[in-house]
A tleap script that builds the chain and sets N, CA, C and O, in Angstrom:
source leaprc.protein.ff14SB
mol = sequence {
  NARG PHE TYR ALA LEU ARG GLY LEU VAL GLN
  ALA THR GLY THR ALA GLY GLY HIE ASP TYR
  LEU GLU ALA ILE PHE MET GLY VAL THR THR
  ARG ARG GLU GLY GLY ALA LEU THR VAL TYR
  LEU SER GLY ASP ILE ASP HIE HIE SER THR
  VAL GLN MET ARG ALA VAL ILE ASP ALA GLU
  LEU ARG ARG GLU ILE PRO LYS LYS LEU ILE
  PHE ASP MET ALA GLN VAL GLY PHE SER ASP
  SER SER GLY ILE GLY LEU VAL LEU GLY ARG
  TYR ARG LEU LEU ALA PRO LEU GLY THR ALA
  VAL ALA MET LYS ASN VAL GLN LYS PRO VAL
  PHE LYS VAL PHE LYS LEU GLY GLY ILE ASP
  ARG TYR VAL GLU ILE THR GLU GLY MET ASP
  GLU CILE
}
set mol.1.N position { 169.546 101.696 131.039 }
set mol.1.CA position { 170.562 103.102 130.874 }
set mol.1.C position { 169.685 103.777 130.014 }
set mol.1.O position { 168.692 103.403 129.392 }
set mol.2.N position { 170.303 104.923 130.119 }
set mol.2.CA position { 170.291 106.516 129.149 }
set mol.2.C position { 169.471 105.830 127.824 }
set mol.2.O position { 168.391 106.210 127.372 }
set mol.3.N position { 170.078 105.018 127.475 }
set mol.3.CA position { 169.802 104.833 125.797 }
set mol.3.C position { 168.759 103.967 125.786 }
set mol.3.O position { 168.078 103.913 124.762 }
set mol.4.N position { 168.422 103.095 126.960 }
set mol.4.CA position { 166.644 102.818 126.532 }
set mol.4.C position { 165.577 103.724 125.919 }
set mol.4.O position { 164.995 103.391 124.886 }
set mol.5.N position { 165.312 104.908 126.576 }
set mol.5.CA position { 164.615 106.064 126.254 }
set mol.5.C position { 164.681 106.160 124.425 }
set mol.5.O position { 165.771 106.192 123.854 }
set mol.6.N position { 163.692 106.189 123.850 }
set mol.6.CA position { 163.486 106.572 122.475 }
set mol.6.C position { 163.722 108.122 122.261 }
set mol.6.O position { 163.353 108.987 123.056 }
set mol.7.N position { 164.394 108.350 121.062 }
set mol.7.CA position { 164.730 109.737 120.505 }
set mol.7.C position { 165.592 110.526 121.579 }
set mol.7.O position { 165.550 111.747 121.731 }
set mol.8.N position { 166.464 109.547 122.374 }
set mol.8.CA position { 167.390 110.102 122.541 }
set mol.8.C position { 169.092 110.682 122.189 }
set mol.8.O position { 169.890 109.745 122.203 }
set mol.9.N position { 169.704 112.005 121.897 }
set mol.9.CA position { 170.543 111.931 121.514 }
set mol.9.C position { 171.600 112.436 122.638 }
set mol.9.O position { 171.365 113.100 123.648 }
set mol.10.N position { 172.650 112.002 122.234 }
set mol.10.CA position { 173.794 112.056 123.357 }
set mol.10.C position { 174.921 112.178 122.801 }
set mol.10.O position { 175.194 111.587 121.756 }
set mol.11.N position { 175.863 113.080 123.512 }
set mol.11.CA position { 176.980 114.086 122.814 }
set mol.11.C position { 177.744 114.203 124.056 }
set mol.11.O position { 177.199 114.535 125.109 }
set mol.12.N position { 179.229 113.890 123.946 }
set mol.12.CA position { 180.063 114.170 124.575 }
set mol.12.C position { 181.570 114.957 124.120 }
set mol.12.O position { 181.975 114.682 122.991 }
set mol.13.N position { 182.283 115.779 124.834 }
set mol.13.CA position { 183.168 116.548 124.069 }
set mol.13.C position { 184.199 116.978 125.336 }
set mol.13.O position { 184.439 116.292 126.329 }
set mol.14.N position { 184.804 118.475 124.974 }
set mol.14.CA position { 185.431 119.339 126.226 }
set mol.14.C position { 185.329 120.384 125.389 }
set mol.14.O position { 185.451 120.657 124.195 }
set mol.15.N position { 184.898 121.174 127.055 }
set mol.15.CA position { 184.698 122.822 126.004 }
set mol.15.C position { 185.123 123.507 127.351 }
set mol.15.O position { 184.357 123.363 128.303 }
set mol.16.N position { 186.097 124.129 127.498 }
set mol.16.CA position { 186.502 125.356 128.591 }
set mol.16.C position { 186.940 124.481 129.218 }
set mol.16.O position { 186.487 124.266 130.342 }
set mol.17.N position { 188.391 123.376 128.462 }
set mol.17.CA position { 189.014 122.516 129.354 }
set mol.17.C position { 188.021 121.637 130.406 }
set mol.17.O position { 188.634 120.928 131.204 }
set mol.18.N position { 186.948 121.624 130.459 }
set mol.18.CA position { 186.344 120.376 131.101 }
set mol.18.C position { 185.539 119.709 130.335 }
set mol.18.O position { 184.755 120.275 129.574 }
set mol.19.N position { 185.658 118.151 130.468 }
set mol.19.CA position { 184.551 117.136 129.995 }
set mol.19.C position { 183.420 117.166 130.047 }
set mol.19.O position { 183.098 117.389 131.214 }
set mol.20.N position { 182.340 117.034 129.238 }
set mol.20.CA position { 180.839 117.794 129.257 }
set mol.20.C position { 179.969 116.090 128.762 }
set mol.20.O position { 180.761 115.547 127.991 }
set mol.21.N position { 179.221 115.546 128.872 }
set mol.21.CA position { 178.308 114.726 128.980 }
set mol.21.C position { 177.169 115.256 128.488 }
set mol.21.O position { 176.441 115.798 129.320 }
set mol.22.N position { 176.747 115.247 127.145 }
set mol.22.CA position { 175.298 115.834 127.336 }
set mol.22.C position { 174.400 115.241 126.671 }
set mol.22.O position { 174.802 114.852 125.574 }
set mol.23.N position { 172.453 114.832 127.098 }
set mol.23.CA position { 171.636 114.300 126.278 }
set mol.23.C position { 170.475 115.055 126.471 }
set mol.23.O position { 169.978 115.716 127.383 }
set mol.24.N position { 170.157 114.691 125.123 }
set mol.24.CA position { 168.513 115.736 124.412 }
set mol.24.C position { 167.537 114.441 124.634 }
set mol.24.O position { 167.603 113.264 124.281 }
set mol.25.N position { 166.717 115.118 125.292 }
set mol.25.CA position { 165.040 113.957 124.948 }
set mol.25.C position { 164.062 114.749 125.429 }
set mol.25.O position { 163.894 114.877 126.642 }
set mol.26.N position { 163.286 115.387 124.493 }
set mol.26.CA position { 161.741 115.934 124.470 }
set mol.26.C position { 161.779 116.762 125.284 }
set mol.26.O position { 161.246 116.269 126.278 }
set mol.27.N position { 162.189 118.081 125.562 }
set mol.27.CA position { 162.085 119.116 126.471 }
set mol.27.C position { 162.968 118.889 127.529 }
set mol.27.O position { 162.743 119.479 128.586 }
set mol.28.N position { 163.900 118.167 127.444 }
set mol.28.CA position { 165.088 117.891 128.392 }
set mol.28.C position { 166.526 118.056 127.793 }
set mol.28.O position { 166.528 117.324 126.803 }
set mol.29.N position { 167.353 118.463 127.871 }
set mol.29.CA position { 168.653 118.559 127.636 }
set mol.29.C position { 169.330 118.622 129.009 }
set mol.29.O position { 168.854 119.419 129.817 }
set mol.30.N position { 170.535 117.772 129.421 }
set mol.30.CA position { 171.530 117.620 130.282 }
set mol.30.C position { 172.411 117.517 130.124 }
set mol.30.O position { 172.683 116.667 129.276 }
set mol.31.N position { 173.468 118.193 130.717 }
set mol.31.CA position { 174.964 118.525 130.603 }
set mol.31.C position { 175.663 118.407 131.803 }
set mol.31.O position { 175.355 119.130 132.750 }
set mol.32.N position { 176.562 117.594 131.889 }
set mol.32.CA position { 177.382 117.084 132.849 }
set mol.32.C position { 178.952 117.976 133.054 }
set mol.32.O position { 179.927 117.526 132.453 }
set mol.33.N position { 179.053 118.762 133.595 }
set mol.33.CA position { 180.545 119.405 134.017 }
set mol.33.C position { 180.848 119.435 135.262 }
set mol.33.O position { 180.062 119.669 136.180 }
set mol.34.N position { 182.240 119.149 135.369 }
set mol.34.CA position { 182.824 118.679 136.691 }
set mol.34.C position { 181.898 117.963 137.530 }
set mol.34.O position { 181.554 116.824 137.211 }
set mol.35.N position { 181.400 118.598 138.719 }
set mol.35.CA position { 180.763 117.955 139.502 }
set mol.35.C position { 179.201 118.203 139.318 }
set mol.35.O position { 178.525 117.329 139.859 }
set mol.36.N position { 178.655 118.962 138.827 }
set mol.36.CA position { 177.657 119.850 138.236 }
set mol.36.C position { 176.926 119.013 137.106 }
set mol.36.O position { 177.524 118.570 136.125 }
set mol.37.N position { 175.701 118.859 137.319 }
set mol.37.CA position { 174.435 117.947 136.332 }
set mol.37.C position { 173.421 119.431 136.131 }
set mol.37.O position { 172.733 119.728 137.108 }
set mol.38.N position { 173.353 120.158 135.131 }
set mol.38.CA position { 172.497 121.022 134.497 }
set mol.38.C position { 171.609 120.312 133.800 }
set mol.38.O position { 171.985 119.321 133.175 }
set mol.39.N position { 170.466 120.661 133.801 }
set mol.39.CA position { 169.129 120.225 133.512 }
set mol.39.C position { 168.283 121.205 132.548 }
set mol.39.O position { 167.454 121.944 133.080 }
set mol.40.N position { 168.457 121.238 131.181 }
set mol.40.CA position { 167.586 122.615 130.492 }
set mol.40.C position { 166.679 122.304 130.486 }
set mol.40.O position { 166.492 121.096 130.341 }
set mol.41.N position { 165.443 123.290 130.656 }
set mol.41.CA position { 163.838 122.377 130.380 }
set mol.41.C position { 163.521 123.315 129.469 }
set mol.41.O position { 164.046 124.425 129.556 }
set mol.42.N position { 162.651 123.034 128.491 }
set mol.42.CA position { 162.016 123.845 127.595 }
set mol.42.C position { 160.541 123.458 127.490 }
set mol.42.O position { 160.018 122.371 127.735 }
set mol.43.N position { 159.935 124.722 127.026 }
set mol.43.CA position { 158.062 124.288 127.063 }
set mol.43.C position { 157.246 124.626 128.255 }
set mol.43.O position { 157.618 125.306 129.211 }
set mol.44.N position { 156.463 124.250 128.137 }
set mol.44.CA position { 155.671 123.869 129.441 }
set mol.44.C position { 155.901 123.267 130.101 }
set mol.44.O position { 156.480 122.232 129.771 }
set mol.45.N position { 155.585 123.536 131.511 }
set mol.45.CA position { 155.799 122.567 132.597 }
set mol.45.C position { 154.320 122.145 132.955 }
set mol.45.O position { 153.521 122.974 133.391 }
set mol.46.N position { 154.011 120.897 132.763 }
set mol.46.CA position { 152.512 120.682 133.812 }
set mol.46.C position { 152.666 119.293 133.731 }
set mol.46.O position { 153.751 118.803 133.421 }
set mol.47.N position { 151.384 118.410 134.057 }
set mol.47.CA position { 151.021 117.818 134.845 }
set mol.47.C position { 151.790 116.243 133.737 }
set mol.47.O position { 152.457 115.314 134.193 }
set mol.48.N position { 151.401 116.443 132.362 }
set mol.48.CA position { 151.676 115.719 131.079 }
set mol.48.C position { 153.055 115.521 131.009 }
set mol.48.O position { 153.629 114.441 130.865 }
set mol.49.N position { 153.691 116.936 131.149 }
set mol.49.CA position { 155.177 116.907 130.301 }
set mol.49.C position { 155.856 115.993 131.733 }
set mol.49.O position { 156.449 114.915 131.685 }
set mol.50.N position { 155.578 116.725 132.810 }
set mol.50.CA position { 156.718 115.907 133.698 }
set mol.50.C position { 156.663 114.725 134.078 }
set mol.50.O position { 157.404 114.540 135.044 }
set mol.51.N position { 155.980 113.617 133.670 }
set mol.51.CA position { 156.475 112.219 133.764 }
set mol.51.C position { 157.428 112.075 132.849 }
set mol.51.O position { 158.492 111.580 133.220 }
set mol.52.N position { 157.286 112.415 131.661 }
set mol.52.CA position { 158.672 111.962 130.939 }
set mol.52.C position { 160.015 113.191 131.289 }
set mol.52.O position { 161.195 112.941 131.044 }
set mol.53.N position { 159.496 114.620 131.946 }
set mol.53.CA position { 160.980 115.191 132.379 }
set mol.53.C position { 161.560 114.239 133.277 }
set mol.53.O position { 162.733 113.892 133.140 }
set mol.54.N position { 160.686 113.703 134.362 }
set mol.54.CA position { 161.029 113.219 135.404 }
set mol.54.C position { 162.008 112.042 135.347 }
set mol.54.O position { 163.128 111.893 135.834 }
set mol.55.N position { 161.196 111.223 134.568 }
set mol.55.CA position { 162.534 109.513 133.954 }
set mol.55.C position { 163.432 110.139 133.332 }
set mol.55.O position { 164.561 109.727 133.598 }
set mol.56.N position { 163.383 110.999 132.585 }
set mol.56.CA position { 164.634 111.681 131.776 }
set mol.56.C position { 165.618 112.280 133.011 }
set mol.56.O position { 166.732 111.757 133.011 }
set mol.57.N position { 165.400 113.258 134.033 }
set mol.57.CA position { 166.278 113.733 134.781 }
set mol.57.C position { 166.600 112.177 135.643 }
set mol.57.O position { 167.769 111.801 135.732 }
set mol.58.N position { 165.737 111.539 136.105 }
set mol.58.CA position { 166.036 110.622 137.354 }
set mol.58.C position { 167.020 109.423 136.349 }
set mol.58.O position { 168.110 109.175 136.864 }
set mol.59.N position { 166.819 108.899 135.395 }
set mol.59.CA position { 167.778 108.383 134.408 }
set mol.59.C position { 169.314 108.738 134.417 }
set mol.59.O position { 170.311 108.029 134.551 }
set mol.60.N position { 169.162 109.959 134.245 }
set mol.60.CA position { 171.161 110.944 134.824 }
set mol.60.C position { 171.304 110.837 135.701 }
set mol.60.O position { 172.487 110.712 136.020 }
set mol.61.N position { 170.299 110.797 136.775 }
set mol.61.CA position { 170.618 110.957 138.218 }
set mol.61.C position { 171.390 109.498 138.486 }
set mol.61.O position { 172.504 109.345 138.987 }
set mol.62.N position { 170.585 108.606 138.067 }
set mol.62.CA position { 171.196 107.558 138.499 }
set mol.62.C position { 172.521 106.934 138.006 }
set mol.62.O position { 173.251 106.161 138.626 }
set mol.63.N position { 172.676 107.430 136.765 }
set mol.63.CA position { 173.972 107.121 136.283 }
set mol.63.C position { 175.351 107.690 137.129 }
set mol.63.O position { 176.380 107.051 136.911 }
set mol.64.N position { 175.445 108.845 138.079 }
set mol.64.CA position { 175.857 109.122 138.796 }
set mol.64.C position { 175.727 110.479 140.137 }
set mol.64.O position { 175.938 111.617 139.718 }
set mol.65.N position { 175.604 110.425 140.702 }
set mol.65.CA position { 174.811 111.815 141.224 }
set mol.65.C position { 175.806 112.690 141.150 }
set mol.65.O position { 176.989 112.351 141.130 }
set mol.66.N position { 175.217 114.416 141.082 }
set mol.66.CA position { 176.425 115.348 141.100 }
set mol.66.C position { 175.841 115.930 142.178 }
set mol.66.O position { 174.701 115.940 142.644 }
set mol.67.N position { 177.405 116.650 142.611 }
set mol.67.CA position { 177.744 117.336 143.543 }
set mol.67.C position { 176.546 118.782 143.347 }
set mol.67.O position { 175.735 119.080 144.224 }
set mol.68.N position { 176.643 119.294 142.429 }
set mol.68.CA position { 175.412 120.173 141.786 }
set mol.68.C position { 173.982 120.050 140.953 }
set mol.68.O position { 174.083 120.061 139.726 }
set mol.69.N position { 172.927 119.958 141.415 }
set mol.69.CA position { 171.903 119.893 140.319 }
set mol.69.C position { 171.070 121.621 140.342 }
set mol.69.O position { 170.498 122.292 141.201 }
set mol.70.N position { 171.492 121.833 138.559 }
set mol.70.CA position { 171.468 123.337 138.703 }
set mol.70.C position { 169.870 122.944 137.534 }
set mol.70.O position { 170.145 122.281 136.534 }
set mol.71.N position { 168.558 123.301 137.690 }
set mol.71.CA position { 167.641 123.877 136.465 }
set mol.71.C position { 167.738 124.787 135.532 }
set mol.71.O position { 167.979 125.888 136.026 }
set mol.72.N position { 167.666 124.794 134.563 }
set mol.72.CA position { 167.921 125.841 133.626 }
set mol.72.C position { 166.480 126.127 133.076 }
set mol.72.O position { 165.996 125.572 132.090 }
set mol.73.N position { 165.802 127.163 133.930 }
set mol.73.CA position { 164.467 127.461 133.091 }
set mol.73.C position { 164.453 128.607 131.866 }
set mol.73.O position { 163.415 129.259 131.750 }
set mol.74.N position { 165.329 128.822 131.141 }
set mol.74.CA position { 165.303 129.825 129.997 }
set mol.74.C position { 164.151 129.730 129.068 }
set mol.74.O position { 163.485 130.667 128.629 }
set mol.75.N position { 163.992 128.270 128.795 }
set mol.75.CA position { 163.293 128.001 127.564 }
set mol.75.C position { 161.836 127.516 128.352 }
set mol.75.O position { 161.209 126.793 127.578 }
set mol.76.N position { 161.169 127.685 129.561 }
set mol.76.CA position { 159.949 127.429 130.168 }
set mol.76.C position { 159.128 128.982 129.919 }
set mol.76.O position { 159.655 130.091 129.839 }
set mol.77.N position { 158.014 128.710 129.852 }
set mol.77.CA position { 156.915 129.839 129.494 }
set mol.77.C position { 156.216 129.576 130.648 }
set mol.77.O position { 156.326 130.434 131.524 }
set mol.78.N position { 155.555 128.658 130.876 }
set mol.78.CA position { 154.718 128.063 132.041 }
set mol.78.C position { 154.954 127.065 132.430 }
set mol.78.O position { 155.535 126.201 131.774 }
set mol.79.N position { 154.396 126.886 134.087 }
set mol.79.CA position { 154.254 125.736 135.106 }
set mol.79.C position { 153.597 126.111 135.630 }
set mol.79.O position { 153.449 127.332 135.681 }
set mol.80.N position { 152.814 125.227 136.334 }
set mol.80.CA position { 151.809 124.775 136.904 }
set mol.80.C position { 152.499 123.850 138.408 }
set mol.80.O position { 153.671 123.537 138.615 }
set mol.81.N position { 151.826 123.713 138.883 }
set mol.81.CA position { 152.405 122.904 140.367 }
set mol.81.C position { 153.357 122.030 140.371 }
set mol.81.O position { 154.371 122.005 141.068 }
set mol.82.N position { 152.991 121.292 139.547 }
set mol.82.CA position { 153.770 120.068 138.682 }
set mol.82.C position { 154.906 119.937 138.691 }
set mol.82.O position { 155.618 118.993 139.036 }
set mol.83.N position { 155.313 121.790 137.945 }
set mol.83.CA position { 156.871 121.684 138.136 }
set mol.83.C position { 157.315 121.726 139.103 }
set mol.83.O position { 158.452 121.287 139.278 }
set mol.84.N position { 156.395 122.415 140.369 }
set mol.84.CA position { 156.932 122.445 141.667 }
set mol.84.C position { 158.115 121.391 142.546 }
set mol.84.O position { 159.181 121.366 143.162 }
set mol.85.N position { 156.584 120.332 141.870 }
set mol.85.CA position { 156.859 118.808 142.410 }
set mol.85.C position { 157.965 118.271 141.842 }
set mol.85.O position { 158.679 117.569 142.558 }
set mol.86.N position { 158.382 118.522 140.256 }
set mol.86.CA position { 159.429 118.006 139.541 }
set mol.86.C position { 160.726 118.457 140.651 }
set mol.86.O position { 161.537 117.632 141.070 }
set mol.87.N position { 160.737 119.789 140.991 }
set mol.87.CA position { 161.730 120.222 140.973 }
set mol.87.C position { 161.891 120.151 142.621 }
set mol.87.O position { 163.032 120.063 143.073 }
set mol.88.N position { 160.886 120.184 143.417 }
set mol.88.CA position { 161.240 119.773 144.511 }
set mol.88.C position { 161.409 117.942 145.090 }
set mol.88.O position { 161.942 117.703 146.174 }
set mol.89.N position { 160.866 116.791 144.171 }
set mol.89.CA position { 161.199 116.173 144.174 }
set mol.89.C position { 162.824 115.519 143.961 }
set mol.89.O position { 163.332 114.509 144.449 }
set mol.90.N position { 163.115 116.060 143.470 }
set mol.90.CA position { 164.609 116.037 142.788 }
set mol.90.C position { 165.664 116.532 143.735 }
set mol.90.O position { 166.811 116.092 143.644 }
set mol.91.N position { 165.239 117.688 144.906 }
set mol.91.CA position { 165.554 118.027 146.041 }
set mol.91.C position { 165.511 116.906 147.331 }
set mol.91.O position { 166.504 116.744 148.041 }
set mol.92.N position { 164.322 116.200 147.534 }
set mol.92.CA position { 164.047 115.377 148.491 }
set mol.92.C position { 164.954 114.754 148.382 }
set mol.92.O position { 165.688 114.798 149.369 }
set mol.93.N position { 165.550 113.645 146.935 }
set mol.93.CA position { 166.126 113.151 146.252 }
set mol.93.C position { 167.597 113.153 147.049 }
set mol.93.O position { 168.098 112.274 147.750 }
set mol.94.N position { 168.103 114.483 146.673 }
set mol.94.CA position { 169.335 114.770 146.551 }
set mol.94.C position { 170.268 114.793 148.085 }
set mol.94.O position { 171.216 114.170 148.564 }
set mol.95.N position { 169.341 115.927 148.495 }
set mol.95.CA position { 169.402 116.741 149.916 }
set mol.95.C position { 170.435 115.994 150.996 }
set mol.95.O position { 171.283 116.497 151.734 }
set mol.96.N position { 169.995 114.443 150.786 }
set mol.96.CA position { 170.188 113.866 152.134 }
set mol.96.C position { 171.096 113.302 151.319 }
set mol.96.O position { 171.359 112.260 151.918 }
set mol.97.N position { 171.782 113.318 150.283 }
set mol.97.CA position { 173.552 112.896 149.934 }
set mol.97.C position { 174.124 113.799 149.610 }
set mol.97.O position { 175.053 113.622 148.821 }
set mol.98.N position { 173.867 114.926 150.002 }
set mol.98.CA position { 174.796 116.088 150.279 }
set mol.98.C position { 174.805 117.432 148.914 }
set mol.98.O position { 175.359 118.527 148.814 }
set mol.99.N position { 173.947 116.684 148.095 }
set mol.99.CA position { 173.599 117.472 146.502 }
set mol.99.C position { 172.837 118.951 146.681 }
set mol.99.O position { 171.736 119.088 147.212 }
set mol.100.N position { 173.584 119.935 146.174 }
set mol.100.CA position { 172.508 120.991 146.166 }
set mol.100.C position { 171.961 121.472 145.000 }
set mol.100.O position { 172.559 121.638 143.937 }
set mol.101.N position { 170.711 121.708 145.252 }
set mol.101.CA position { 169.557 122.012 144.164 }
set mol.101.C position { 169.774 123.260 143.636 }
set mol.101.O position { 170.511 123.930 144.359 }
set mol.102.N position { 169.268 124.022 142.278 }
set mol.102.CA position { 169.256 125.259 142.292 }
set mol.102.C position { 168.384 125.411 141.206 }
set mol.102.O position { 168.100 124.373 140.608 }
set mol.103.N position { 167.779 126.701 140.721 }
set mol.103.CA position { 166.992 127.260 139.526 }
set mol.103.C position { 167.588 128.016 138.748 }
set mol.103.O position { 168.130 128.697 139.619 }
set mol.104.N position { 167.939 128.464 137.795 }
set mol.104.CA position { 168.679 129.659 137.336 }
set mol.104.C position { 167.470 130.416 135.833 }
set mol.104.O position { 166.621 129.817 135.172 }
set mol.105.N position { 167.784 131.474 135.785 }
set mol.105.CA position { 167.075 131.697 134.392 }
set mol.105.C position { 165.921 131.516 134.418 }
set mol.105.O position { 165.409 131.039 133.405 }
set mol.106.N position { 165.044 131.838 135.626 }
set mol.106.CA position { 163.560 131.494 135.475 }
set mol.106.C position { 162.808 132.721 134.931 }
set mol.106.O position { 163.153 133.852 135.273 }
set mol.107.N position { 161.817 132.517 134.114 }
set mol.107.CA position { 161.056 133.606 133.512 }
set mol.107.C position { 160.049 134.306 134.882 }
set mol.107.O position { 159.777 133.740 135.941 }
set mol.108.N position { 159.807 135.120 134.619 }
set mol.108.CA position { 158.787 136.093 135.656 }
set mol.108.C position { 157.673 135.130 136.074 }
set mol.108.O position { 157.539 134.737 137.232 }
set mol.109.N position { 156.826 134.752 134.981 }
set mol.109.CA position { 155.375 134.078 135.167 }
set mol.109.C position { 155.660 133.042 136.271 }
set mol.109.O position { 155.291 133.033 137.446 }
set mol.110.N position { 156.507 132.068 135.495 }
set mol.110.CA position { 157.214 131.089 136.001 }
set mol.110.C position { 157.859 130.930 137.886 }
set mol.110.O position { 157.716 130.117 138.800 }
set mol.111.N position { 158.515 132.107 137.696 }
set mol.111.CA position { 159.233 132.838 139.294 }
set mol.111.C position { 158.185 132.779 140.297 }
set mol.111.O position { 158.524 132.377 141.410 }
set mol.112.N position { 156.864 133.136 140.091 }
set mol.112.CA position { 156.086 133.783 140.575 }
set mol.112.C position { 155.051 132.322 141.126 }
set mol.112.O position { 154.155 132.196 141.961 }
set mol.113.N position { 155.568 131.618 140.400 }
set mol.113.CA position { 154.302 130.405 140.893 }
set mol.113.C position { 155.531 129.518 142.093 }
set mol.113.O position { 155.211 128.955 143.140 }
set mol.114.N position { 156.774 129.629 141.581 }
set mol.114.CA position { 157.445 128.506 142.458 }
set mol.114.C position { 157.225 129.764 143.651 }
set mol.114.O position { 156.174 129.915 144.275 }
set mol.115.N position { 158.030 130.323 143.757 }
set mol.115.CA position { 158.153 131.850 144.828 }
set mol.115.C position { 156.918 131.167 145.819 }
set mol.115.O position { 157.249 130.655 146.888 }
set mol.116.N position { 155.361 131.195 145.362 }
set mol.116.CA position { 154.642 131.267 145.788 }
set mol.116.C position { 154.484 130.096 146.593 }
set mol.116.O position { 154.141 130.072 147.775 }
set mol.117.N position { 154.847 128.833 145.627 }
set mol.117.CA position { 154.912 127.706 146.089 }
set mol.117.C position { 156.371 127.266 147.310 }
set mol.117.O position { 157.008 126.246 147.570 }
set mol.118.N position { 156.369 128.578 147.740 }
set mol.118.CA position { 157.387 128.500 148.595 }
set mol.118.C position { 158.845 127.632 148.615 }
set mol.118.O position { 159.531 127.274 149.572 }
set mol.119.N position { 159.070 127.404 146.853 }
set mol.119.CA position { 160.461 126.187 146.795 }
set mol.119.C position { 161.638 126.539 147.100 }
set mol.119.O position { 162.626 125.812 147.203 }
set mol.120.N position { 161.491 128.675 147.387 }
set mol.120.CA position { 162.739 129.102 147.556 }
set mol.120.C position { 163.278 129.060 148.934 }
set mol.120.O position { 164.165 129.801 149.357 }
set mol.121.N position { 162.462 127.815 149.827 }
set mol.121.CA position { 162.918 127.609 151.041 }
set mol.121.C position { 163.787 126.141 151.038 }
set mol.121.O position { 164.350 125.464 151.898 }
set mol.122.N position { 163.642 126.080 150.084 }
set mol.122.CA position { 164.904 124.932 149.516 }
set mol.122.C position { 165.917 125.141 148.179 }
set mol.122.O position { 166.991 124.577 147.969 }
set mol.123.N position { 165.420 125.849 147.589 }
set mol.123.CA position { 166.076 125.659 146.411 }
set mol.123.C position { 166.445 127.112 146.093 }
set mol.123.O position { 165.686 128.072 146.229 }
set mol.124.N position { 167.786 127.151 145.625 }
set mol.124.CA position { 168.228 128.760 145.352 }
set mol.124.C position { 167.335 128.940 143.656 }
set mol.124.O position { 167.244 128.098 142.763 }
set mol.125.N position { 166.859 130.170 143.699 }
set mol.125.CA position { 166.551 130.336 142.422 }
set mol.125.C position { 166.865 131.832 142.265 }
set mol.125.O position { 166.776 132.608 143.216 }
set mol.126.N position { 167.269 132.247 140.911 }
set mol.126.CA position { 167.452 133.748 139.979 }
set mol.126.C position { 166.499 133.767 139.036 }
set mol.126.O position { 166.218 132.845 138.270 }
set mol.127.N position { 166.002 134.834 139.101 }
set mol.127.CA position { 164.791 134.957 138.108 }
set mol.127.C position { 165.725 135.795 136.985 }
set mol.127.O position { 166.764 136.392 137.267 }
set mol.128.N position { 165.111 135.703 135.628 }
set mol.128.CA position { 165.851 135.876 134.329 }
set mol.128.C position { 167.128 135.247 133.865 }
set mol.128.O position { 167.486 134.089 133.647 }
set mol.129.N position { 167.733 136.526 133.789 }
set mol.129.CA position { 169.304 135.503 133.037 }
set mol.129.C position { 170.207 135.773 133.771 }
set mol.129.O position { 171.153 136.330 133.213 }
set mol.130.N position { 170.348 135.509 135.362 }
set mol.130.CA position { 171.106 135.848 135.519 }
set mol.130.C position { 172.156 133.891 136.414 }
set mol.130.O position { 171.706 132.801 136.768 }
set mol.131.N position { 173.060 134.278 136.391 }
set mol.131.CA position { 173.784 132.955 136.537 }
set mol.131.C position { 173.779 132.462 138.190 }
set mol.131.O position { 173.531 133.297 139.060 }
set mol.132.N position { 174.008 131.352 138.462 }
set mol.132.CA position { 174.444 130.623 139.692 }
set mol.132.C position { 175.505 130.378 139.685 }
set mol.132.O position { 176.006 129.777 140.635 }
savepdb mol mol.pdb
quit
């Protein structure tokens, strides 16, 4: 389970009438609310960081498959093609199960990388601080 990862902080509670579960680990915070899982990423997304990010996200997905997976990229200033692989990999796992995948709050430089990579054909992306 999730507890096996060192450095994990986990919290549960109720906000706005909805129960949530929040987990934080090295640049990744996850929050379950309703049927959605929001993954808040921070820092740079590159070959080295995606290994740990993928482990945290996949561990959370193994707990329960969400109806929607949302990547919140507000705190990500850089991403290379590894970020595309991170998001598309989760899309490939979840699409056959009927789970929608989206990205929000994508900063302009990161948005360009993902747009050039063609990820917008599979995943809804909003640039800036727009809500999905």
